[in-house]
PDB file of C-alpha atoms in Angstrom:
ATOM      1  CA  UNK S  27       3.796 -12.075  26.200  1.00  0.00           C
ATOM      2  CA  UNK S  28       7.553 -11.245  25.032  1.00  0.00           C
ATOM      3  CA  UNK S  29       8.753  -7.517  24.704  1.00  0.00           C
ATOM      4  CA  UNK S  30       8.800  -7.086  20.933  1.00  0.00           C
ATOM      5  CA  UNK S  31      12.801  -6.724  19.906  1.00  0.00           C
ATOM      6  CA  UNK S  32      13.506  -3.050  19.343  1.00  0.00           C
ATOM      7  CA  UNK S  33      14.702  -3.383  15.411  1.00  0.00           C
ATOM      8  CA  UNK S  34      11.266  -5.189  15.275  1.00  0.00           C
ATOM      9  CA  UNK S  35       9.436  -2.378  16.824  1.00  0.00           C
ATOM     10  CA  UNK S  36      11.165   0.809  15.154  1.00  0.00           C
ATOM     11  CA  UNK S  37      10.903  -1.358  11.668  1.00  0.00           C
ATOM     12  CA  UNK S  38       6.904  -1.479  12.153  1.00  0.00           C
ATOM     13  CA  UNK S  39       6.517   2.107  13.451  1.00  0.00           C
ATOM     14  CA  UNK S  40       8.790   3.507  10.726  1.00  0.00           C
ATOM     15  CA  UNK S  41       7.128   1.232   7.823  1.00  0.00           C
ATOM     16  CA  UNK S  42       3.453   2.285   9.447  1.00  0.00           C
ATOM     17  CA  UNK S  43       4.559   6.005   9.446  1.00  0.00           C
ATOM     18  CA  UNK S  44       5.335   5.801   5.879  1.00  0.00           C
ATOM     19  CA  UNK S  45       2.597   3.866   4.577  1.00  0.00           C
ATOM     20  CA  UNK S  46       0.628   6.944   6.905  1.00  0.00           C
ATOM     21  CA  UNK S  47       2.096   9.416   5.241  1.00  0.00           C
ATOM     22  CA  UNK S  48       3.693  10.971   8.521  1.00  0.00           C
ATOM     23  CA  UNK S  49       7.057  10.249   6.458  1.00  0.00           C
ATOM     24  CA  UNK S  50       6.193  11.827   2.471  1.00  0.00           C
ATOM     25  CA  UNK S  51       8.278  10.153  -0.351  1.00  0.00           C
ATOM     26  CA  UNK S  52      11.687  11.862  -0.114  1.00  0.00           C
ATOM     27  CA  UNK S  53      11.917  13.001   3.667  1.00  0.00           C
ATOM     28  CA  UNK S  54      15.035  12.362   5.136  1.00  0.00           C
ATOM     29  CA  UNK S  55      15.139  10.349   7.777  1.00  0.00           C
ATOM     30  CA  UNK S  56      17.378  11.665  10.948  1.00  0.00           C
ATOM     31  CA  UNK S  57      18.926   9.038  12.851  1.00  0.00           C
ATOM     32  CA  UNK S  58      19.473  11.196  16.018  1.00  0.00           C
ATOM     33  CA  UNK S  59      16.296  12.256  16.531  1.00  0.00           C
ATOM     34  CA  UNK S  60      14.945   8.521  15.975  1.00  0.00           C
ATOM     35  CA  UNK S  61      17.463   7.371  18.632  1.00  0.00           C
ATOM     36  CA  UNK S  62      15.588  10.018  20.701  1.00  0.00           C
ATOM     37  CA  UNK S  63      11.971   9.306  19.850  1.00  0.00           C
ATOM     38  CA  UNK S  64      12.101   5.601  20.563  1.00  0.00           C
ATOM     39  CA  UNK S  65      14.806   6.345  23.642  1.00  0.00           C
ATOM     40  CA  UNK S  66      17.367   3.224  21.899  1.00  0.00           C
ATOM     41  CA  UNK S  67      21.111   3.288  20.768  1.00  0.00           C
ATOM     42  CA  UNK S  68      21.917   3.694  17.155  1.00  0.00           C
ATOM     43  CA  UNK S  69      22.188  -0.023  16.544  1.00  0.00           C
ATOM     44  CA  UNK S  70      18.687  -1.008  16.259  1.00  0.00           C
ATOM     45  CA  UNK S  71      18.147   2.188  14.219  1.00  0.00           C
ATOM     46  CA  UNK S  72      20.360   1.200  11.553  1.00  0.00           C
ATOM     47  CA  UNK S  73      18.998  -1.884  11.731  1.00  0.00           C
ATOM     48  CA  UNK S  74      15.227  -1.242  11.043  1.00  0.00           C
ATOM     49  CA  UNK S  75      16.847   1.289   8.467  1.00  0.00           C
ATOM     50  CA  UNK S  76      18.529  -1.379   6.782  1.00  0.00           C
ATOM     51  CA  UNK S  77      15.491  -3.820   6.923  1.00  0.00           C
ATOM     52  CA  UNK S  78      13.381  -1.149   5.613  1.00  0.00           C
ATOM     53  CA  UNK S  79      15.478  -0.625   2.541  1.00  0.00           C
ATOM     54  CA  UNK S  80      15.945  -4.261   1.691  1.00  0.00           C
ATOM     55  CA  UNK S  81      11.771  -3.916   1.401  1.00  0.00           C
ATOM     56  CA  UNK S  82      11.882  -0.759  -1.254  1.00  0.00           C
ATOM     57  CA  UNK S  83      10.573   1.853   1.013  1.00  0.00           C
ATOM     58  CA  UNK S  84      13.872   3.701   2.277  1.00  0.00           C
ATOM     59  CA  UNK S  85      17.084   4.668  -0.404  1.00  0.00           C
ATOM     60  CA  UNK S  86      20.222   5.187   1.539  1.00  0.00           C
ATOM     61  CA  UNK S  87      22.194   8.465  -0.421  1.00  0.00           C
ATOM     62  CA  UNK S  88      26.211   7.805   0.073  1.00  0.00           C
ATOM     63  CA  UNK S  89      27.280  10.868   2.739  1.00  0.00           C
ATOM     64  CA  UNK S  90      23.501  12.457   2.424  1.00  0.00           C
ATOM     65  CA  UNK S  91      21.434  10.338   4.386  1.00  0.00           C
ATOM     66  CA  UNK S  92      18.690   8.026   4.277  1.00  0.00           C
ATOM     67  CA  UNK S  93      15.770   9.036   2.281  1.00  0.00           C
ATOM     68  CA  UNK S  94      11.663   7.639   2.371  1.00  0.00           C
ATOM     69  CA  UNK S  95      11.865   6.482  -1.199  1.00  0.00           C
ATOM     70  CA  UNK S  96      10.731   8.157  -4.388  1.00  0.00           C
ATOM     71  CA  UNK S  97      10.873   7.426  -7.594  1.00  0.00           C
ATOM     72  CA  UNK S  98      11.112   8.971 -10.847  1.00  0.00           C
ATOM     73  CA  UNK S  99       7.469   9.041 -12.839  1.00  0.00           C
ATOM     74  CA  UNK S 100       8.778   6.472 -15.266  1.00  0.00           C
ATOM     75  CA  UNK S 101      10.077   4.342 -11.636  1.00  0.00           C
ATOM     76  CA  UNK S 102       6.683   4.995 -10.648  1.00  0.00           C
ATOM     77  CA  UNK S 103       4.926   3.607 -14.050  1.00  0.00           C
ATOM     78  CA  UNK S 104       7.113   0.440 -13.873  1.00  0.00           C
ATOM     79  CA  UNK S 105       5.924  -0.265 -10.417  1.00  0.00           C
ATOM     80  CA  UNK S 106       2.065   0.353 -10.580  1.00  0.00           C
ATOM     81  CA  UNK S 107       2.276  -2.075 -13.456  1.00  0.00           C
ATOM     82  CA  UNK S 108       3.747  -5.351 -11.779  1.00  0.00           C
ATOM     83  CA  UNK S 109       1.229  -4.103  -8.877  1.00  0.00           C
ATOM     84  CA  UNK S 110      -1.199  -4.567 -11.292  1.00  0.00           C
ATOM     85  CA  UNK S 111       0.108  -7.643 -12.453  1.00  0.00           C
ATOM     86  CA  UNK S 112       0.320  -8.849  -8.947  1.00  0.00           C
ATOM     87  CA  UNK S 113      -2.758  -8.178  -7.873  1.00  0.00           C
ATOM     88  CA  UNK S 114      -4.697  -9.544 -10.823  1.00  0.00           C
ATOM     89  CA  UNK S 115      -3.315 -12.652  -9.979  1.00  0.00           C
ATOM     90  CA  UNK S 116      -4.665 -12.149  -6.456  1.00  0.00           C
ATOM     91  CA  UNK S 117      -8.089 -11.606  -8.054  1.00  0.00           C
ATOM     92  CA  UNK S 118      -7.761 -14.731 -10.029  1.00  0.00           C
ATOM     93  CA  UNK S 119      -6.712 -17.430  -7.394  1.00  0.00           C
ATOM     94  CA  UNK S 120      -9.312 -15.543  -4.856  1.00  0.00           C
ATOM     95  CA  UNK S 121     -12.606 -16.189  -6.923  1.00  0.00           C
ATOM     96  CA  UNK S 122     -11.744 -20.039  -7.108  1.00  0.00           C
ATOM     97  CA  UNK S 123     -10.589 -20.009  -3.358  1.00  0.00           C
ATOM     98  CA  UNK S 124     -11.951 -17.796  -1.051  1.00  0.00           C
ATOM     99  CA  UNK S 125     -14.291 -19.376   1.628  1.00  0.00           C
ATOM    100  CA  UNK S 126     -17.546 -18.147   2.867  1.00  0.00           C
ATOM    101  CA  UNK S 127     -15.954 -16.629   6.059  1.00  0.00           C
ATOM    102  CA  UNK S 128     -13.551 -14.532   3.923  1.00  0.00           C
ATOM    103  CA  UNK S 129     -15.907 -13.241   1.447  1.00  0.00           C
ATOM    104  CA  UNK S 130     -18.297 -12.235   4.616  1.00  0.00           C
ATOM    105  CA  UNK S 131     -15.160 -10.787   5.458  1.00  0.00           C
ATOM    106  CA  UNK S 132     -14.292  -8.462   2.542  1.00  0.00           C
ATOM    107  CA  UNK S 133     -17.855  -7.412   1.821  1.00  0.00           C
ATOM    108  CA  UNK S 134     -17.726  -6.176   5.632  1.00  0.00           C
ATOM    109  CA  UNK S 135     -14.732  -4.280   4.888  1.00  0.00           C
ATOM    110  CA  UNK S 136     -16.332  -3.053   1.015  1.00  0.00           C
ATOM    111  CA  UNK S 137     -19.518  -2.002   3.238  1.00  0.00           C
ATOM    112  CA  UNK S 138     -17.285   0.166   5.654  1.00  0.00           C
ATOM    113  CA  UNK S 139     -15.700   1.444   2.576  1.00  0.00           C
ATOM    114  CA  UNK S 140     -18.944   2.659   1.063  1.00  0.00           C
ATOM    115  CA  UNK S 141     -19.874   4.400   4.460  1.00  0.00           C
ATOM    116  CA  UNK S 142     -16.578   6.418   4.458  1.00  0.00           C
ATOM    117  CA  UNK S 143     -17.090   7.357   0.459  1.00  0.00           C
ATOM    118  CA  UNK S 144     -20.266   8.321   1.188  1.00  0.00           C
ATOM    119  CA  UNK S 145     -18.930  10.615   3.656  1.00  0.00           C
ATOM    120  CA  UNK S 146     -16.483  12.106   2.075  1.00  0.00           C
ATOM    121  CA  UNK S 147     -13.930  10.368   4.500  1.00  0.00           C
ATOM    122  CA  UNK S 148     -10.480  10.302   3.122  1.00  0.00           C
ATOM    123  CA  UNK S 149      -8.556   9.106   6.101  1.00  0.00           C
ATOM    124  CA  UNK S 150     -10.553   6.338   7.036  1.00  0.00           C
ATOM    125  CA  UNK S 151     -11.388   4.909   3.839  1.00  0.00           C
ATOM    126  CA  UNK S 152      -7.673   5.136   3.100  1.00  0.00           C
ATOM    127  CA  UNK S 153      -7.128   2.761   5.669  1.00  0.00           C
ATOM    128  CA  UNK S 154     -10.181   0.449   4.876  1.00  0.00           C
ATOM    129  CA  UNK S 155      -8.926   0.614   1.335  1.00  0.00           C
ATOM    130  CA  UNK S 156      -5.622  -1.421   2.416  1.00  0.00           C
ATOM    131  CA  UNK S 157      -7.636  -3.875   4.352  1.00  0.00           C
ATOM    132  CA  UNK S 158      -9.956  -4.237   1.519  1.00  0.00           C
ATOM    133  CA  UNK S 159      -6.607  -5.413  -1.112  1.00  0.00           C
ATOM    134  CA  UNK S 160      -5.328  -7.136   2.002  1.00  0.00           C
ATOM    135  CA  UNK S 161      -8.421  -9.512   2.520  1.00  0.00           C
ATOM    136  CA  UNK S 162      -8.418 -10.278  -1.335  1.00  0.00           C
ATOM    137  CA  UNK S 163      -4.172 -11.268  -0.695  1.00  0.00           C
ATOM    138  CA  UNK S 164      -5.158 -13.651   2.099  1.00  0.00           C
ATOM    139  CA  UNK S 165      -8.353 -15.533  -0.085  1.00  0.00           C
ATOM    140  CA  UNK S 166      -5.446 -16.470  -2.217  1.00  0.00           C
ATOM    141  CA  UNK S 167      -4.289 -19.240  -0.135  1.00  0.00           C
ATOM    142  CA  UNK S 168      -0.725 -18.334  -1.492  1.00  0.00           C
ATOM    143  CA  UNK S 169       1.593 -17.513   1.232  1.00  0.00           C
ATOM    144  CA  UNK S 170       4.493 -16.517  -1.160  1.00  0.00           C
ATOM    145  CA  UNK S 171       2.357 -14.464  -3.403  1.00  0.00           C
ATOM    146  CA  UNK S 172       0.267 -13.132  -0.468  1.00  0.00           C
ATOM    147  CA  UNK S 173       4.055 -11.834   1.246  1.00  0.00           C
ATOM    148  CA  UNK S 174       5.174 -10.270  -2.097  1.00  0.00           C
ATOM    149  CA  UNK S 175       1.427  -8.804  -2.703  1.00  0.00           C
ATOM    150  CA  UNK S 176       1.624  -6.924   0.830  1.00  0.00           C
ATOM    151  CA  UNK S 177       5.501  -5.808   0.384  1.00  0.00           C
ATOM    152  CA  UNK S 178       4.295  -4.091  -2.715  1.00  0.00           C
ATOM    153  CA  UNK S 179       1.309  -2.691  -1.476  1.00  0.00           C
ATOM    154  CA  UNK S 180       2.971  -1.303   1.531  1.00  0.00           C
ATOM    155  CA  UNK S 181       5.991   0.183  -1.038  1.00  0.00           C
ATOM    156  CA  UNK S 182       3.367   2.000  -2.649  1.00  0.00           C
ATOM    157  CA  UNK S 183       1.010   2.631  -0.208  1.00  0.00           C
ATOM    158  CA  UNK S 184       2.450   6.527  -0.235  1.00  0.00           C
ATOM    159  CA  UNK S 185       1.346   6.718  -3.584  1.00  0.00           C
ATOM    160  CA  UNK S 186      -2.192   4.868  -3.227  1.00  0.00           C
ATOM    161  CA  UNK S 187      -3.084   7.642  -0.722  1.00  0.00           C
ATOM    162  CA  UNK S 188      -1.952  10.342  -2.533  1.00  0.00           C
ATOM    163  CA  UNK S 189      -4.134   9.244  -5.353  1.00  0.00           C
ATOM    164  CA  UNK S 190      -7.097   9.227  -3.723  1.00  0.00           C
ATOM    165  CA  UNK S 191      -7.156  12.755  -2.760  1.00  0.00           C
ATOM    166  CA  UNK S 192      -7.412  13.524  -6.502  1.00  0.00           C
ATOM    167  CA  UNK S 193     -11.104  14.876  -7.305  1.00  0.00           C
ATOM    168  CA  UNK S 194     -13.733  11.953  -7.406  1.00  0.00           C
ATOM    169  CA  UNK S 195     -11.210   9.428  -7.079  1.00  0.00           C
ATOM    170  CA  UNK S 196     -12.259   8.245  -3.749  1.00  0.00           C
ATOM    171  CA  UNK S 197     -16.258   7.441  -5.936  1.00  0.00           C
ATOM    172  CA  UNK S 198     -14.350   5.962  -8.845  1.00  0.00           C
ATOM    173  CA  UNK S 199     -12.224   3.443  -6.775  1.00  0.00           C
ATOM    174  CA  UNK S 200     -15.565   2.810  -4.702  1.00  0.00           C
ATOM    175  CA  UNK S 201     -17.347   1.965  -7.872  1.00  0.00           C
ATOM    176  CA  UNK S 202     -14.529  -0.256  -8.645  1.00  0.00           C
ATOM    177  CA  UNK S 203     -13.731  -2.069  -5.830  1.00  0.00           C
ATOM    178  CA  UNK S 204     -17.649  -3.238  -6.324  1.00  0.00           C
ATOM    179  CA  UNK S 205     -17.298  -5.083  -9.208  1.00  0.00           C
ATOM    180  CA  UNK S 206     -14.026  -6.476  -7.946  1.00  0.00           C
ATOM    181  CA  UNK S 207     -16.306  -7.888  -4.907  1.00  0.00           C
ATOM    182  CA  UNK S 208     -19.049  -8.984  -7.648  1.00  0.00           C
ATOM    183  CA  UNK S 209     -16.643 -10.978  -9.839  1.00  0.00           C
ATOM    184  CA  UNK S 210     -15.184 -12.463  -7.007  1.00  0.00           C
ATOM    185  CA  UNK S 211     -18.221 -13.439  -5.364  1.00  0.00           C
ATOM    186  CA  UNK S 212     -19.439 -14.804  -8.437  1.00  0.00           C
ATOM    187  CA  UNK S 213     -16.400 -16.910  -8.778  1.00  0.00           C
ATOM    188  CA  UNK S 214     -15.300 -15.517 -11.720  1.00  0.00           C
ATOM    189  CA  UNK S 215     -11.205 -15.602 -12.005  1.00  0.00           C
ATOM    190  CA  UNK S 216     -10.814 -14.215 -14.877  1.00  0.00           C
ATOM    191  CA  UNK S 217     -13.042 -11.359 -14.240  1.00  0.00           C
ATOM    192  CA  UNK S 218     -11.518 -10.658 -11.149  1.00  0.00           C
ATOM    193  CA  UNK S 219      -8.559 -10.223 -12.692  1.00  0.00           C
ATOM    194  CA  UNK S 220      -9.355  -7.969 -14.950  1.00  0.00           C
ATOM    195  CA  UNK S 221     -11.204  -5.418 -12.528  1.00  0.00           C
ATOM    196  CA  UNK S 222      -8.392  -5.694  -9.862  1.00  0.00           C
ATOM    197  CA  UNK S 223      -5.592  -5.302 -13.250  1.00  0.00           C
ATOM    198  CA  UNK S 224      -7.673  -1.947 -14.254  1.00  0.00           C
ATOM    199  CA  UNK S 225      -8.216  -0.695 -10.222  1.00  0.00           C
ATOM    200  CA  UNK S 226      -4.445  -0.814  -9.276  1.00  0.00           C
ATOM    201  CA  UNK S 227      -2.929   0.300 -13.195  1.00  0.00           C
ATOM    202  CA  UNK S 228      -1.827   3.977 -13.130  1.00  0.00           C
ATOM    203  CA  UNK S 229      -1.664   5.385 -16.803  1.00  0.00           C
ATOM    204  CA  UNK S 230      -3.058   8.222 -18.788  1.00  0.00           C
ATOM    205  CA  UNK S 231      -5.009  11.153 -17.157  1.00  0.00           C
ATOM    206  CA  UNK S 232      -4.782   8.917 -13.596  1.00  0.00           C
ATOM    207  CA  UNK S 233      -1.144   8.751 -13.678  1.00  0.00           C
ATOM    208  CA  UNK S 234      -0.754  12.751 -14.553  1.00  0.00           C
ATOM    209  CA  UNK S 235      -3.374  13.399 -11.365  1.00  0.00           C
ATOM    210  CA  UNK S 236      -0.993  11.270  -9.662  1.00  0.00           C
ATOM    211  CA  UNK S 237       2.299  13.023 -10.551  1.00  0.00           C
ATOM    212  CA  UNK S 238       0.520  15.882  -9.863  1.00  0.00           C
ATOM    213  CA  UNK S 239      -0.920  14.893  -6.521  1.00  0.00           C
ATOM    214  CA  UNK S 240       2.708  14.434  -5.602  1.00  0.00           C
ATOM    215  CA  UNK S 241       3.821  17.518  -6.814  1.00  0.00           C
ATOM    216  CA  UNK S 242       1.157  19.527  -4.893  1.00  0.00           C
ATOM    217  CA  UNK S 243       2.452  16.952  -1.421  1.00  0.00           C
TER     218      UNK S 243
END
């Protein structure tokens, strides 16, 4: 098997450490001491740098640095609504496409989701939670809106986690992702849609335990 390029593997480990929450939304990001942990030159570090803010998840600051991004609360708003958008439409094209093997697929992933709410497991549903949205992206059978559904996801993946560390909101996106699997497995688009719309959208009393989630981080 090929050596993966170096850009290649700093862009991954830096994107994964971010989505992680290793790197929080406005950490700077040294350049020196990256050139040090992954033993390369600065070249492929600038390069994964730039790649990474071309997706949304780094902000280079003129003579400061570059930055994990965060935005604003009304940046923030703006954003959790087109993810909404976006994965609605997921939700919709998925009930009239998946196949039998994906939907034994994502109610494997929805019943490893249950054990970790169940126990209270953070962490690991956090990362079951992306492969849950993930397997809904793929039943699509949309490669375009599958790519932009996972750049988005991964942009505010920081975010996502920080969310569900509010009180009960680990239960309450359990309880959601449910019916999402229900309407889907049902076959109903529209539906779907609608659950997957009202899991992702962050307003009212969810968006202030979000901006206070992040205040708190």
């Amino acid at each position: 098997m090929a050596a993966i390029p170096n850009t290649l593997r700093i862009r991954n480990a830096l994107e994964n450490a971010i989505v992680e929450g290793v790197y929080l939304p406005g950490a700077r990001l040294d350049p020196e001491a990256l050139e040090r942990e992954f033993e390369v030159s600065r070249t492929p570090i600038r390069e994964a740098l730039h790649q990474l803010q071309a997706s949304g998840l780094v902000r280079v600051v003129p003579k400061r640095g570059t930055f994990v991004t965060e935005w604003t609360p009304s940046e923030l708003a703006e954003r959790f609504e087109v993810m909404a958008e976006v994965e609605a439409s997921c939700g919709r094209l998925a009930a009239r496409r998946i196949t039998e093997a994906e939907l034994a697929a994502l109610e494997q992933v929805h019943r490893d989701c249950r054990r970790h709410a169940e126990a209270g497991e953070v962490e690991a549903y956090y990362a079951r939670n992306s492969d849950f949205h993930h397997c809904i992206y793929r039943a699509t059978h949309n490669a375009f809106l599958e790519r932009e559904a996972s750049r988005l996801h991964a942009m505010l993946q920081p975010y996502r986690r920080m969310q569900l560390k509010v009180r009960n909101r680990m239960a309450r996106s359990f309880a959601e992702h449910d019916a999402v699997v229900a309407h889907i497995r049902a076959g109903d688009a529209q539906a779907a849609a609608t659950a997957l719309r009202d899991h992702v959208i962050v307003q009212g009393d969810r968006f202030h335990d979000l901006i206070a989630a992040m205040r708190k981080g």
